[in-house]
PDB file of C-alpha atoms in Angstrom:
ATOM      1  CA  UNK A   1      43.432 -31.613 104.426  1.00  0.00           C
ATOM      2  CA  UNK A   2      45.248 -28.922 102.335  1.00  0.00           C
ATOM      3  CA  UNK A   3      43.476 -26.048 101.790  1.00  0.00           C
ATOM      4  CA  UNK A   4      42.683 -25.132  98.242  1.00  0.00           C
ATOM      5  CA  UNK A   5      43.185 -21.394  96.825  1.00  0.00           C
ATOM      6  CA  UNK A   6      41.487 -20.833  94.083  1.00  0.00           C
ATOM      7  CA  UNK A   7      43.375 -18.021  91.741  1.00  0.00           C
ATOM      8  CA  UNK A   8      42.545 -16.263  89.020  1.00  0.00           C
ATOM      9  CA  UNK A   9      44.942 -14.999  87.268  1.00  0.00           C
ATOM     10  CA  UNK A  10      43.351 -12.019  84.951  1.00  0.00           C
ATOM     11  CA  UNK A  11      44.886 -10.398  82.022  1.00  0.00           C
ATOM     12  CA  UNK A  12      44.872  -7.459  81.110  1.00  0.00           C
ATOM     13  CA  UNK A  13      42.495  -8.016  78.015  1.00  0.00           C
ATOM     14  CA  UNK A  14      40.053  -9.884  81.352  1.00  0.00           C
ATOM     15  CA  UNK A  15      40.084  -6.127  82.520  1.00  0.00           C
ATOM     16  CA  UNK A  16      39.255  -3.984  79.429  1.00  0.00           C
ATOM     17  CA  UNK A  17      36.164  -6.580  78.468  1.00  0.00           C
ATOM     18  CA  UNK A  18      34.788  -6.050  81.997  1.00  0.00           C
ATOM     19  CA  UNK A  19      35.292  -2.182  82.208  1.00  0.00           C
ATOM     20  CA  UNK A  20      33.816  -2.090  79.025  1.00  0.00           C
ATOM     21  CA  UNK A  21      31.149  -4.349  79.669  1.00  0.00           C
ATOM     22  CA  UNK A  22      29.906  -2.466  82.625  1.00  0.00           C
ATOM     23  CA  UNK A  23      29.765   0.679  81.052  1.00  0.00           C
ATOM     24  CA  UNK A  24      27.172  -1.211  77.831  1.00  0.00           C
ATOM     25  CA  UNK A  25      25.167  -2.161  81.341  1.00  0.00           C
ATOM     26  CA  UNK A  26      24.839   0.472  82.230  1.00  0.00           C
ATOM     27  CA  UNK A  27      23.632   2.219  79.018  1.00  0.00           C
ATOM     28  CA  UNK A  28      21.533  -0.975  79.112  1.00  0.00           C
ATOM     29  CA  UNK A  29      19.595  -0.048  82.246  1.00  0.00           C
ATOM     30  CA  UNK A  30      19.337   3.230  81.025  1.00  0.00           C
ATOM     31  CA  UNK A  31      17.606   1.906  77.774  1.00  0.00           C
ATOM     32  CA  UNK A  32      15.330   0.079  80.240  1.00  0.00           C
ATOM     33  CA  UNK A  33      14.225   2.601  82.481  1.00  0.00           C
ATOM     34  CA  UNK A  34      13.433   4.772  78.872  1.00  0.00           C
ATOM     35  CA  UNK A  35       9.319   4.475  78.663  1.00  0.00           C
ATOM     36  CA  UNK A  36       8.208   4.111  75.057  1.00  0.00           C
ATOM     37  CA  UNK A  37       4.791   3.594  73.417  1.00  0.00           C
ATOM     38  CA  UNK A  38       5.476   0.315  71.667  1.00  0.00           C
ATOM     39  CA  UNK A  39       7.124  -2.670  73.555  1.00  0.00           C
ATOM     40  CA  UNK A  40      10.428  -3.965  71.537  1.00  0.00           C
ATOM     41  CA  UNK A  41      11.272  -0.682  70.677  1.00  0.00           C
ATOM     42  CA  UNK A  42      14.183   0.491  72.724  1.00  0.00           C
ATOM     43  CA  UNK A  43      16.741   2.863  71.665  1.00  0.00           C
ATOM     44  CA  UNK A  44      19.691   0.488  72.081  1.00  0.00           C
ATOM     45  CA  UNK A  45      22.082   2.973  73.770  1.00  0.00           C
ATOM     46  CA  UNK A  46      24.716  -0.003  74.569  1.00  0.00           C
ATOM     47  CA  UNK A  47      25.281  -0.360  71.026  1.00  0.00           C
ATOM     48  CA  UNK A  48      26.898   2.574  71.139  1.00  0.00           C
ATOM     49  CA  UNK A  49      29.864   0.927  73.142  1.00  0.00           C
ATOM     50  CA  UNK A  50      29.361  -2.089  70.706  1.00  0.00           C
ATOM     51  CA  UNK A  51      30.143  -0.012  68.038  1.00  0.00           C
ATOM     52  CA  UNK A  52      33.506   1.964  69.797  1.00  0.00           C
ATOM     53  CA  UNK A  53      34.796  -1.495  71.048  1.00  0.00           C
ATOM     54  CA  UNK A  54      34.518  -2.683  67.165  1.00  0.00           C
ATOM     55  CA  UNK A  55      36.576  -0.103  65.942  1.00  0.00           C
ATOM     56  CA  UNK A  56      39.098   0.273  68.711  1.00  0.00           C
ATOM     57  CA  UNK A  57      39.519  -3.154  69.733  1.00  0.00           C
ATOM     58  CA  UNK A  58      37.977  -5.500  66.853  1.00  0.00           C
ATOM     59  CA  UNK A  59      34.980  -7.847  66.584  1.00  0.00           C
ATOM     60  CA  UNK A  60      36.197 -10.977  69.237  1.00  0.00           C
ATOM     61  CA  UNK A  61      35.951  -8.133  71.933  1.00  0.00           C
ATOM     62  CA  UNK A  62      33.087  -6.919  71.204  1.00  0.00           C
ATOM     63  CA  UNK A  63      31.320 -10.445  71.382  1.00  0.00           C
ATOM     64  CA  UNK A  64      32.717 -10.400  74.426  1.00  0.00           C
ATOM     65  CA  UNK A  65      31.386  -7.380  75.614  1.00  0.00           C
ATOM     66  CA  UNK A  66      28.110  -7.684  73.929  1.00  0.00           C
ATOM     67  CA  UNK A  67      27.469 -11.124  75.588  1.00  0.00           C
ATOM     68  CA  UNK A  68      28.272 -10.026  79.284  1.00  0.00           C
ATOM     69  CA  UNK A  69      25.796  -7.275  78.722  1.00  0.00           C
ATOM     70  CA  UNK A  70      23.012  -9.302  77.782  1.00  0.00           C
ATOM     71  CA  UNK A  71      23.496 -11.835  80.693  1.00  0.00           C
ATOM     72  CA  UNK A  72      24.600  -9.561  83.241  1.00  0.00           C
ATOM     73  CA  UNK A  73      21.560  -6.928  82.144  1.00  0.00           C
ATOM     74  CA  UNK A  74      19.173  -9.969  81.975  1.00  0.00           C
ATOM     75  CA  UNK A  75      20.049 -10.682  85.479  1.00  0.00           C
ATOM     76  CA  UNK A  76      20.017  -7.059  86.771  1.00  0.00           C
ATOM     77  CA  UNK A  77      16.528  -6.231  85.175  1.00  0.00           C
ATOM     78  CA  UNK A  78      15.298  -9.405  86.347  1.00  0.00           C
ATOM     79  CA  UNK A  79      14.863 -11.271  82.817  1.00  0.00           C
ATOM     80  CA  UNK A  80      17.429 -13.567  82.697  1.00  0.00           C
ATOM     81  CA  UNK A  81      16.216 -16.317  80.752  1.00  0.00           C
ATOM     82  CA  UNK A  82      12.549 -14.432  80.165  1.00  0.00           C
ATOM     83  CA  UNK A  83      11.360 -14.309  76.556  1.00  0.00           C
ATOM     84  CA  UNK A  84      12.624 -11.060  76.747  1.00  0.00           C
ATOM     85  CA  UNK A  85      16.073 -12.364  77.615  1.00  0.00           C
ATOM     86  CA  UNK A  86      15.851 -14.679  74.722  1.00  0.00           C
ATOM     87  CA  UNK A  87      15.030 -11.796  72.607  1.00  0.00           C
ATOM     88  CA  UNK A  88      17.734  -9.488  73.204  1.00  0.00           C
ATOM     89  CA  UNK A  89      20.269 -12.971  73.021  1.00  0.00           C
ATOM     90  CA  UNK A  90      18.944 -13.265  69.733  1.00  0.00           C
ATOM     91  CA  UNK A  91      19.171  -9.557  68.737  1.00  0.00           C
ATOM     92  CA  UNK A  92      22.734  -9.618  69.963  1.00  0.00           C
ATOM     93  CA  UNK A  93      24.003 -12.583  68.207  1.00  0.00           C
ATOM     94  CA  UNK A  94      22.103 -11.788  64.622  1.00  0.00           C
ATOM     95  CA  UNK A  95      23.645  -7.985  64.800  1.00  0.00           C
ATOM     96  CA  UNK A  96      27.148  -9.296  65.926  1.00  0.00           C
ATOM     97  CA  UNK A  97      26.880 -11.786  62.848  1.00  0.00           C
ATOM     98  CA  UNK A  98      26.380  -8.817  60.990  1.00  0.00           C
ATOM     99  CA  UNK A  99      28.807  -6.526  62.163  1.00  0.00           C
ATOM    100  CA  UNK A 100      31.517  -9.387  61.559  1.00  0.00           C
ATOM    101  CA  UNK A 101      30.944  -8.696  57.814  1.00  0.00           C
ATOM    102  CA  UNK A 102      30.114  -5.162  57.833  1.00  0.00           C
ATOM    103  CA  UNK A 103      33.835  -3.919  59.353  1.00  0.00           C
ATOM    104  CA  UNK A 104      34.738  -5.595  56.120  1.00  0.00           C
ATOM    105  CA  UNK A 105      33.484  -3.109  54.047  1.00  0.00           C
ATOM    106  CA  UNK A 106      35.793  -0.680  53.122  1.00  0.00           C
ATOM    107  CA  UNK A 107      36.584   1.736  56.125  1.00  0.00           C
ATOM    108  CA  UNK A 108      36.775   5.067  53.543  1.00  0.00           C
ATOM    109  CA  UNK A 109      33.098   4.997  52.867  1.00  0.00           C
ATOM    110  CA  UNK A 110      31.677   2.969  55.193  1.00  0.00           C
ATOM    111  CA  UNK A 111      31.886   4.317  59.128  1.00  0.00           C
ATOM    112  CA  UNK A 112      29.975   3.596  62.439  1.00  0.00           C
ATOM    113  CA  UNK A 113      27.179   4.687  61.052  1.00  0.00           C
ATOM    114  CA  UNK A 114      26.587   1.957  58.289  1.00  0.00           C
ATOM    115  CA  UNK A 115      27.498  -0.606  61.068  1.00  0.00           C
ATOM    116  CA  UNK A 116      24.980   0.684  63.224  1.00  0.00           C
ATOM    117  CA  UNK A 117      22.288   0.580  60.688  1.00  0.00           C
ATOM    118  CA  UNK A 118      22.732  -2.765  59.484  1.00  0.00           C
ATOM    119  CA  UNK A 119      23.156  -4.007  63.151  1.00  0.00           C
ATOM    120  CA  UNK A 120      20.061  -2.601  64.115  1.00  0.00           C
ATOM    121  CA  UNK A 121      18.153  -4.292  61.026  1.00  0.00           C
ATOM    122  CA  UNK A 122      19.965  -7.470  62.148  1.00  0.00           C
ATOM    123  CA  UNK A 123      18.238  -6.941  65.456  1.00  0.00           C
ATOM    124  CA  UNK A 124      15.173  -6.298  64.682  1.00  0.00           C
ATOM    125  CA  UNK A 125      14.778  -9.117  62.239  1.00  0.00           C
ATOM    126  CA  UNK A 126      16.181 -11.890  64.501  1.00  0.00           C
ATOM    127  CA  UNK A 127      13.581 -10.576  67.138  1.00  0.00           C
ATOM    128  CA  UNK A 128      10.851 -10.302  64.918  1.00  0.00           C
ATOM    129  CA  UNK A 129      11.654 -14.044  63.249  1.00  0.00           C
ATOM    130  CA  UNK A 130      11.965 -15.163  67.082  1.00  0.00           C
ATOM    131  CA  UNK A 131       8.433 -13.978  68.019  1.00  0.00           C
ATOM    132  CA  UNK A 132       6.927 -15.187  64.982  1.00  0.00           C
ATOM    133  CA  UNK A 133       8.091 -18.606  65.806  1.00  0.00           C
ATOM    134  CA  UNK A 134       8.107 -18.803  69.147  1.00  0.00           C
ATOM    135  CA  UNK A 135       6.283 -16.166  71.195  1.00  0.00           C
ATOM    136  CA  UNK A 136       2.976 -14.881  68.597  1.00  0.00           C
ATOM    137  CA  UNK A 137       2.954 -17.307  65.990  1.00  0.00           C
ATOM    138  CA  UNK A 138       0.602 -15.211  63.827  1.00  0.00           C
ATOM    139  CA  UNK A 139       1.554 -13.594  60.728  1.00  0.00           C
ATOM    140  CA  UNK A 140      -0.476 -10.228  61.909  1.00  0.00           C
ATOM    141  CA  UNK A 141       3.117  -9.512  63.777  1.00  0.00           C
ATOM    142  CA  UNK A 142       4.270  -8.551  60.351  1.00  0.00           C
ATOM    143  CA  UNK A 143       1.998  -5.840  60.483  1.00  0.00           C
ATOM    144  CA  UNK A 144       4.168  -4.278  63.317  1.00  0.00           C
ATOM    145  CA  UNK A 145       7.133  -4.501  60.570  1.00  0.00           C
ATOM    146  CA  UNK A 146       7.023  -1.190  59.114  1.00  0.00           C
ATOM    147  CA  UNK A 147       7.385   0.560  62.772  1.00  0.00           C
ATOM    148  CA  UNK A 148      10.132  -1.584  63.897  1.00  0.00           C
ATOM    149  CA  UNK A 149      11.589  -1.084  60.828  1.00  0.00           C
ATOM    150  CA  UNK A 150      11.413   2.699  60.974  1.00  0.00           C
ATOM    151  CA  UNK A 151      12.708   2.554  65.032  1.00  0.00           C
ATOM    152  CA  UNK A 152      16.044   0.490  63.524  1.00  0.00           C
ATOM    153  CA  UNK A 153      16.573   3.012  61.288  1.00  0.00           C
ATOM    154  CA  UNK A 154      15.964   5.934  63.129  1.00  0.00           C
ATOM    155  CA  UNK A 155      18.002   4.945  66.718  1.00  0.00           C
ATOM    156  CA  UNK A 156      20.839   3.169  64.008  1.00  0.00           C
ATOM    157  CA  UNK A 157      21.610   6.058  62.727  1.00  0.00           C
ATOM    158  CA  UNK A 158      21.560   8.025  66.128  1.00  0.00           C
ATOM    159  CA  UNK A 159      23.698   5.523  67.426  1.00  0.00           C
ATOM    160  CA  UNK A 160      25.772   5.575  65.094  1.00  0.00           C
ATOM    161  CA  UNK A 161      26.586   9.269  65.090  1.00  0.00           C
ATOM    162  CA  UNK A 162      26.935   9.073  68.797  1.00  0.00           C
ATOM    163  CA  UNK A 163      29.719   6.772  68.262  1.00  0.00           C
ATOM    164  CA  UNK A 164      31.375   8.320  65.046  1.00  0.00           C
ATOM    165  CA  UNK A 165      31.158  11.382  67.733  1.00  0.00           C
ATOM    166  CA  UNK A 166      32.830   9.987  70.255  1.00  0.00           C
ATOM    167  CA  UNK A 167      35.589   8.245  68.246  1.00  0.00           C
ATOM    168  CA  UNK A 168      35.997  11.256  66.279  1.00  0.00           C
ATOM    169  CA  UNK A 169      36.525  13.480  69.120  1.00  0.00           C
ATOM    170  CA  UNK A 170      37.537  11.547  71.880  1.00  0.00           C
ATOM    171  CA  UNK A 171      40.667   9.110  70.691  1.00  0.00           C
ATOM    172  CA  UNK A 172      41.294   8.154  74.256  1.00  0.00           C
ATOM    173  CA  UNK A 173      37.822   7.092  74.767  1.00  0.00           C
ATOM    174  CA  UNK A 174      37.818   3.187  75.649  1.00  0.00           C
ATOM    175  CA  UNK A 175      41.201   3.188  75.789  1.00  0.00           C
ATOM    176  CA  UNK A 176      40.673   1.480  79.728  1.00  0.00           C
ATOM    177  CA  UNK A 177      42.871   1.987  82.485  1.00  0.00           C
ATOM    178  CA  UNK A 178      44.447  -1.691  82.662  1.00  0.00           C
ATOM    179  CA  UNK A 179      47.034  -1.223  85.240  1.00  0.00           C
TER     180      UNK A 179
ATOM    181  CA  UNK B  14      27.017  20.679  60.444  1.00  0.00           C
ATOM    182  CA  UNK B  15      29.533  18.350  62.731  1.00  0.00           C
ATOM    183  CA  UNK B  16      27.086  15.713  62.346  1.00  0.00           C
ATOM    184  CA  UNK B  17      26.811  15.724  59.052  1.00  0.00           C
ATOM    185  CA  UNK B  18      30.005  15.442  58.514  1.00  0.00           C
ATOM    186  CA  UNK B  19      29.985  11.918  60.277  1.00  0.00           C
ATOM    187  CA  UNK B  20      28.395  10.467  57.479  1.00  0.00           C
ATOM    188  CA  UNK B  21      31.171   8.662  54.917  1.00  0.00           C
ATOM    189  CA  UNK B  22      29.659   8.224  51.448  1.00  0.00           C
ATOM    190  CA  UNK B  23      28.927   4.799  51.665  1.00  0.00           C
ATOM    191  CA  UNK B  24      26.706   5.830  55.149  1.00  0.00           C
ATOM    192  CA  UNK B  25      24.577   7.812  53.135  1.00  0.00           C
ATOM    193  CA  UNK B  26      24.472   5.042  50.803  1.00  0.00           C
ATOM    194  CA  UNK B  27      23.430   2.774  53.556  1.00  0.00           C
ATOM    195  CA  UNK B  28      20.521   5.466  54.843  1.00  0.00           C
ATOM    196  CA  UNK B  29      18.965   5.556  51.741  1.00  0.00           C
ATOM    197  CA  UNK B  30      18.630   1.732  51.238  1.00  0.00           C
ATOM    198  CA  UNK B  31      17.101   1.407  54.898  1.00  0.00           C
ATOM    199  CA  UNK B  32      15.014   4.415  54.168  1.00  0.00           C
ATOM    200  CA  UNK B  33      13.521   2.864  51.097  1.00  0.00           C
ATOM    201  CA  UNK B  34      12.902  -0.003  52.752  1.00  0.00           C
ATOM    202  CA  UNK B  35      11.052   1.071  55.378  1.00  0.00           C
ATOM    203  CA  UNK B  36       9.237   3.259  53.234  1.00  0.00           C
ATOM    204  CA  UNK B  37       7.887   0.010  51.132  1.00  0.00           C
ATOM    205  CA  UNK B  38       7.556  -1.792  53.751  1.00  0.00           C
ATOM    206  CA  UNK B  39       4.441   0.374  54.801  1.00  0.00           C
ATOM    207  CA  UNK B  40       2.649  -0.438  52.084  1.00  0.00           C
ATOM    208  CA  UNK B  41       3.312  -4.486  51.955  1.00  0.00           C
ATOM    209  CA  UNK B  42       2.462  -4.392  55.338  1.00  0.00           C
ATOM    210  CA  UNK B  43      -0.257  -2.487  55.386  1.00  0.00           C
ATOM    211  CA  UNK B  44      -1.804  -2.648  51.955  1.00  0.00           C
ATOM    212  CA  UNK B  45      -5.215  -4.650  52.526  1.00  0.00           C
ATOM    213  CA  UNK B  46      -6.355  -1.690  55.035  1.00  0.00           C
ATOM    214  CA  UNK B  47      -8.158  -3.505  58.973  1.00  0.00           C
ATOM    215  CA  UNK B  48     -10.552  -6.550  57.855  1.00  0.00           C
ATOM    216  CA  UNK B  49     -13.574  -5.582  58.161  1.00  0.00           C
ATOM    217  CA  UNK B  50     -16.055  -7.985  56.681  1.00  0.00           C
ATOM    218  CA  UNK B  51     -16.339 -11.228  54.896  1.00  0.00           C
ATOM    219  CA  UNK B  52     -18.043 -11.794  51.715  1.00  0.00           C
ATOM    220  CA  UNK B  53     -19.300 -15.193  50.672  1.00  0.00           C
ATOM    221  CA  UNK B  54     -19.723 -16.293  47.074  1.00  0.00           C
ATOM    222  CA  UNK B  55     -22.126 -18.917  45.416  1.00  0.00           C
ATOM    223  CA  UNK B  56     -21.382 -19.604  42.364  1.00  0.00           C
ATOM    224  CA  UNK B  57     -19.891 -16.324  41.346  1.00  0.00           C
ATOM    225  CA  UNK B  58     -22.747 -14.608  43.153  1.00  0.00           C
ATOM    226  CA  UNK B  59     -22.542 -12.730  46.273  1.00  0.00           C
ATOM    227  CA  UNK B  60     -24.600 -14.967  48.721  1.00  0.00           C
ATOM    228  CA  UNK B  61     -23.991 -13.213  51.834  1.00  0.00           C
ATOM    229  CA  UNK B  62     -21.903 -10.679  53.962  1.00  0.00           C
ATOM    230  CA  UNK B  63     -20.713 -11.054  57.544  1.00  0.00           C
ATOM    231  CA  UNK B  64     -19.926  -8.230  59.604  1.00  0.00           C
ATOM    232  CA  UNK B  65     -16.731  -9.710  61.390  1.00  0.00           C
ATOM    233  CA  UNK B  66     -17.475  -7.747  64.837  1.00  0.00           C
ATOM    234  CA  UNK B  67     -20.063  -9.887  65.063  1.00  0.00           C
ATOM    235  CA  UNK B  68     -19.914 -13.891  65.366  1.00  0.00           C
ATOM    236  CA  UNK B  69     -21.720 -16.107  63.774  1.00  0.00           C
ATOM    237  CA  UNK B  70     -22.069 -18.995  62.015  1.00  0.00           C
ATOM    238  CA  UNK B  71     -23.789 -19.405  58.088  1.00  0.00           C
ATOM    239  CA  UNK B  72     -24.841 -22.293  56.017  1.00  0.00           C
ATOM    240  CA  UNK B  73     -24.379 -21.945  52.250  1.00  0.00           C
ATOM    241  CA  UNK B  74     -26.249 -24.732  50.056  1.00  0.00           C
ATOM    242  CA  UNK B  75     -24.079 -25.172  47.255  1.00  0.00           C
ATOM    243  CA  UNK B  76     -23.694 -27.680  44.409  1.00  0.00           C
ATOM    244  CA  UNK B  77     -22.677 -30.558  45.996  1.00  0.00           C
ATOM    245  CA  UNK B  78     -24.159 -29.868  49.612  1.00  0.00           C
ATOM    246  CA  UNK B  79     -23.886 -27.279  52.392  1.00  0.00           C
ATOM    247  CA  UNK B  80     -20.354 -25.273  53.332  1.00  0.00           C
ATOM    248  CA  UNK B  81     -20.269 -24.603  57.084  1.00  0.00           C
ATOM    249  CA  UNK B  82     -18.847 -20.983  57.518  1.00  0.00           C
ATOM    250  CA  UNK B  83     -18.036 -18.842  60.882  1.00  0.00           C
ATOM    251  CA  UNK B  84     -17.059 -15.726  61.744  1.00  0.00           C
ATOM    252  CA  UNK B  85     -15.725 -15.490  65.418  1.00  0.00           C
ATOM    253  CA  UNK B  86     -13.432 -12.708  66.793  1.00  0.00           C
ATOM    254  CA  UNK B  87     -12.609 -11.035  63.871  1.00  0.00           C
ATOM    255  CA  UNK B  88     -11.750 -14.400  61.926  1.00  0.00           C
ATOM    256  CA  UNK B  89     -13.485 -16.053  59.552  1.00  0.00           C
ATOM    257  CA  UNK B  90     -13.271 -19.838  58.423  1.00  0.00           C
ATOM    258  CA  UNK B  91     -14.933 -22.562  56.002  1.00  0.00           C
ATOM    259  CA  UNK B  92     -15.955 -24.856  59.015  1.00  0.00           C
ATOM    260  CA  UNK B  93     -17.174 -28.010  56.860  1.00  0.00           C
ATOM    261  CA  UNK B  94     -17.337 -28.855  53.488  1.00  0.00           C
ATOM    262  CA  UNK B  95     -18.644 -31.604  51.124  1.00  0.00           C
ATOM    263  CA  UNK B  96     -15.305 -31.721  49.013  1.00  0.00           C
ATOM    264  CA  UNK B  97     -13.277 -34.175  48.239  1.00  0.00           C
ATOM    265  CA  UNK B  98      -9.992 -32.503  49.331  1.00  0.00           C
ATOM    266  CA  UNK B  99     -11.135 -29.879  52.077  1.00  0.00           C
ATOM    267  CA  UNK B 100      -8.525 -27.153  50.825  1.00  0.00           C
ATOM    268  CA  UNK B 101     -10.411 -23.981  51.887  1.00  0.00           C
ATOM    269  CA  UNK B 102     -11.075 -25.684  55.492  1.00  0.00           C
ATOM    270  CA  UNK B 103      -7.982 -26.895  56.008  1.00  0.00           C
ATOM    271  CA  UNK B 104      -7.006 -22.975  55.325  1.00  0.00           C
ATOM    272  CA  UNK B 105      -8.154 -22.398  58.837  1.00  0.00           C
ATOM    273  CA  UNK B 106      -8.965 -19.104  59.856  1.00  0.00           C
ATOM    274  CA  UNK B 107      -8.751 -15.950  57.273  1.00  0.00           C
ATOM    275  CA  UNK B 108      -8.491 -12.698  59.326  1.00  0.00           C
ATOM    276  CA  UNK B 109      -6.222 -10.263  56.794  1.00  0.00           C
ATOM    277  CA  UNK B 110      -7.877  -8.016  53.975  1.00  0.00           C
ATOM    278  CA  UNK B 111      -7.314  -9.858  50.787  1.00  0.00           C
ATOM    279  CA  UNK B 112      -7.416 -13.695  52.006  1.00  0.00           C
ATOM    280  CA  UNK B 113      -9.822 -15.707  50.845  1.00  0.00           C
ATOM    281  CA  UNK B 114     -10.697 -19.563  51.144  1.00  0.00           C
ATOM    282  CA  UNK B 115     -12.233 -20.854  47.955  1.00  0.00           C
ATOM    283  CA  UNK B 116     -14.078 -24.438  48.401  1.00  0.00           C
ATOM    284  CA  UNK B 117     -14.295 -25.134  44.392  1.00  0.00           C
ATOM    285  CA  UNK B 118     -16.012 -28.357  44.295  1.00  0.00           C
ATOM    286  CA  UNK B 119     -19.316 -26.996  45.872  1.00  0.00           C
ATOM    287  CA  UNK B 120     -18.776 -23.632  44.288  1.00  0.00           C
ATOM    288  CA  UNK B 121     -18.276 -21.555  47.405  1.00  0.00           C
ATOM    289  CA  UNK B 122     -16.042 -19.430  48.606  1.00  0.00           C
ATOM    290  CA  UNK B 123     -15.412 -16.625  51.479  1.00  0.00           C
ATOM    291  CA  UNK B 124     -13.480 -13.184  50.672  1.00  0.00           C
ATOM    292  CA  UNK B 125     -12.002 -10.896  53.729  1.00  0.00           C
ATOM    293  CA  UNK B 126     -12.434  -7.504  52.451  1.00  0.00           C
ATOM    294  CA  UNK B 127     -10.763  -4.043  54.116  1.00  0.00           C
ATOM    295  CA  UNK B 128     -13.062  -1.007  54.452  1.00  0.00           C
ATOM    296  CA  UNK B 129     -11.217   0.192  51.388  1.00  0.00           C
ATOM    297  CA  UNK B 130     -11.527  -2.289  47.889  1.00  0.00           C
ATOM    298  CA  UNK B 131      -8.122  -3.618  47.267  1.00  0.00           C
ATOM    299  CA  UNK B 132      -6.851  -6.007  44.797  1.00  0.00           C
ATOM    300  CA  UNK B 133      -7.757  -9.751  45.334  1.00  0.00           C
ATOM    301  CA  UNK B 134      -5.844 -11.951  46.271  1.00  0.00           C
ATOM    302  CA  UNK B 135      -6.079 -14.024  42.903  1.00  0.00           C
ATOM    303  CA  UNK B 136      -5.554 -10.830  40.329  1.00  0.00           C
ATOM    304  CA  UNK B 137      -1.788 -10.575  41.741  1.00  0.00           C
TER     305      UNK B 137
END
């Protein structure tokens, strides 16, 4: 019997994704542990490494990192494949969608800020659109719009200053250590 | 103001659109004030009104026989009807300010109103 080695042979991309990936966990757990009066409003602090990783190293990275943080935070808050899992899957995928076309936009006038509002309207409507079909099917969930609504906008643009901050002032920041 | 200075034109741009839509979106939303009671009609007249904290069930005579209606947690529906086509019952259950179920054939129908008068549903 030969004995099998099993290798994996990482890149150095393999080790940016996952350093940056844990650190949008654990914003993520930190956005968990964050008590607030209505449930499906979070502030979204992870974003905020969404956001960096989309300007420093593009949208296919950021998918990346996006996606290990909503399986890997699933699985360390216990939700993995929960409704509320499903919910922050679809979140993820709708905002990603949108930040694919809103990097287009002319960088001059449009910053991390515009991304992180339209990302967080993305999110809120896939999760709303998900619980009206599938968790309350009842139109008196539209009611809730309005505060959602005003939660997107308000930790979107928060976010998004946080990151314009931080990539502003900190040109090193992301840059991981891939030796 | 380092903050401020964060925001490219086109990010102020993009604040005031998602400002101005959550600022109508409180009124779609929210328009019709909380349902508060349902008011059936007989032939244009008011024949009754149903508190809907309270459940119950009401028989309306109309022109071609009796309409069936019930209130039950907050909800109100057209529970039978002698029409041919059984629109307003097939509406199932009305529970929003503004709705309303109208069984034309026998001449009945049943109005959610808001503690406030709004607009009807039909004057839109």
């Amino acid at each position: 019997m030969t004995r099998s080695v099993i290798e994996l042979t990482t890149t150095p991309e393999d080790h940016r994704i996952a350093q940056l990936a844990a650190a949008a966990i654990g914003l993520a757990l930190i956005d968990a542990a964050i008590p607030l009066p209505l449930p499906g409003v979070k502030p979204g602090l992870s974003n905020i490494v969404t956001l960096i990783v989309l300007a420093r190293y593009g949208w296919a990275t950021a998918v990346w990192v996006s996606g290990l943080r909503v399986i890997a935070g699933g699985l360390l808050l216990g939700q993995f494949l929960s409704p509320g899992f499903f919910m922050s899957l679809t979140g993820a995928v709708l905002s990603l969608l949108v930040l694919g076309l809103a990097i287009r936009l002319p960088r001059r006038w449009f910053g991390p800020v515009s991304w992180s509002i339209l990302a967080a309207f993305a999110h809120i409507s896939g999760q709303l659109l998900l619980a009206r079909v599938w968790l309350i099917p009842h139109n008196g969930l539209f009611y809730l719009v309005p505060l959602f609504a005003s939660a997107a906008l308000a930790f979107g643009i928060i976010n998004g200053l946080i990151a314009a901050r931080l990539l502003a002032e900190l040109p090193d920041i992301l840059l991981a250590d891939t030796r | 103001m380092r903050w401020l200075a964060l925001f490219r034109h086109g990010d102020w741009l993009v604040s005031l659109l998602g400002i101005s839509f959550c600022a109508a979106s409180f009124p779609l939303a929210w328009h019709g004030g909380v349902a508060e009671k349902a008011v059936i009609k007989r032939g244009g007249e008011i024949f009754a009104e149903l508190d809907l904290s309270r459940n119950r069930q009401i028989e309306v005579p109309g022109l071609l026989g009796v309409t069936t209606i019930a209130v039950e947690k907050r909800r109100v529906r057209v529970v039978s009807d002698p029409g041919l086509h059984q629109y307003c019952v097939r509406q199932g259950w009305l529970e929003r300010a503004g709705e309303i179920a109208i069984c034309a054939p026998n001449q009945v129908s049943v109005q959610v109103l808001g503690g406030k008068e709004t607009y009807d549903s039909l004057s839109y």
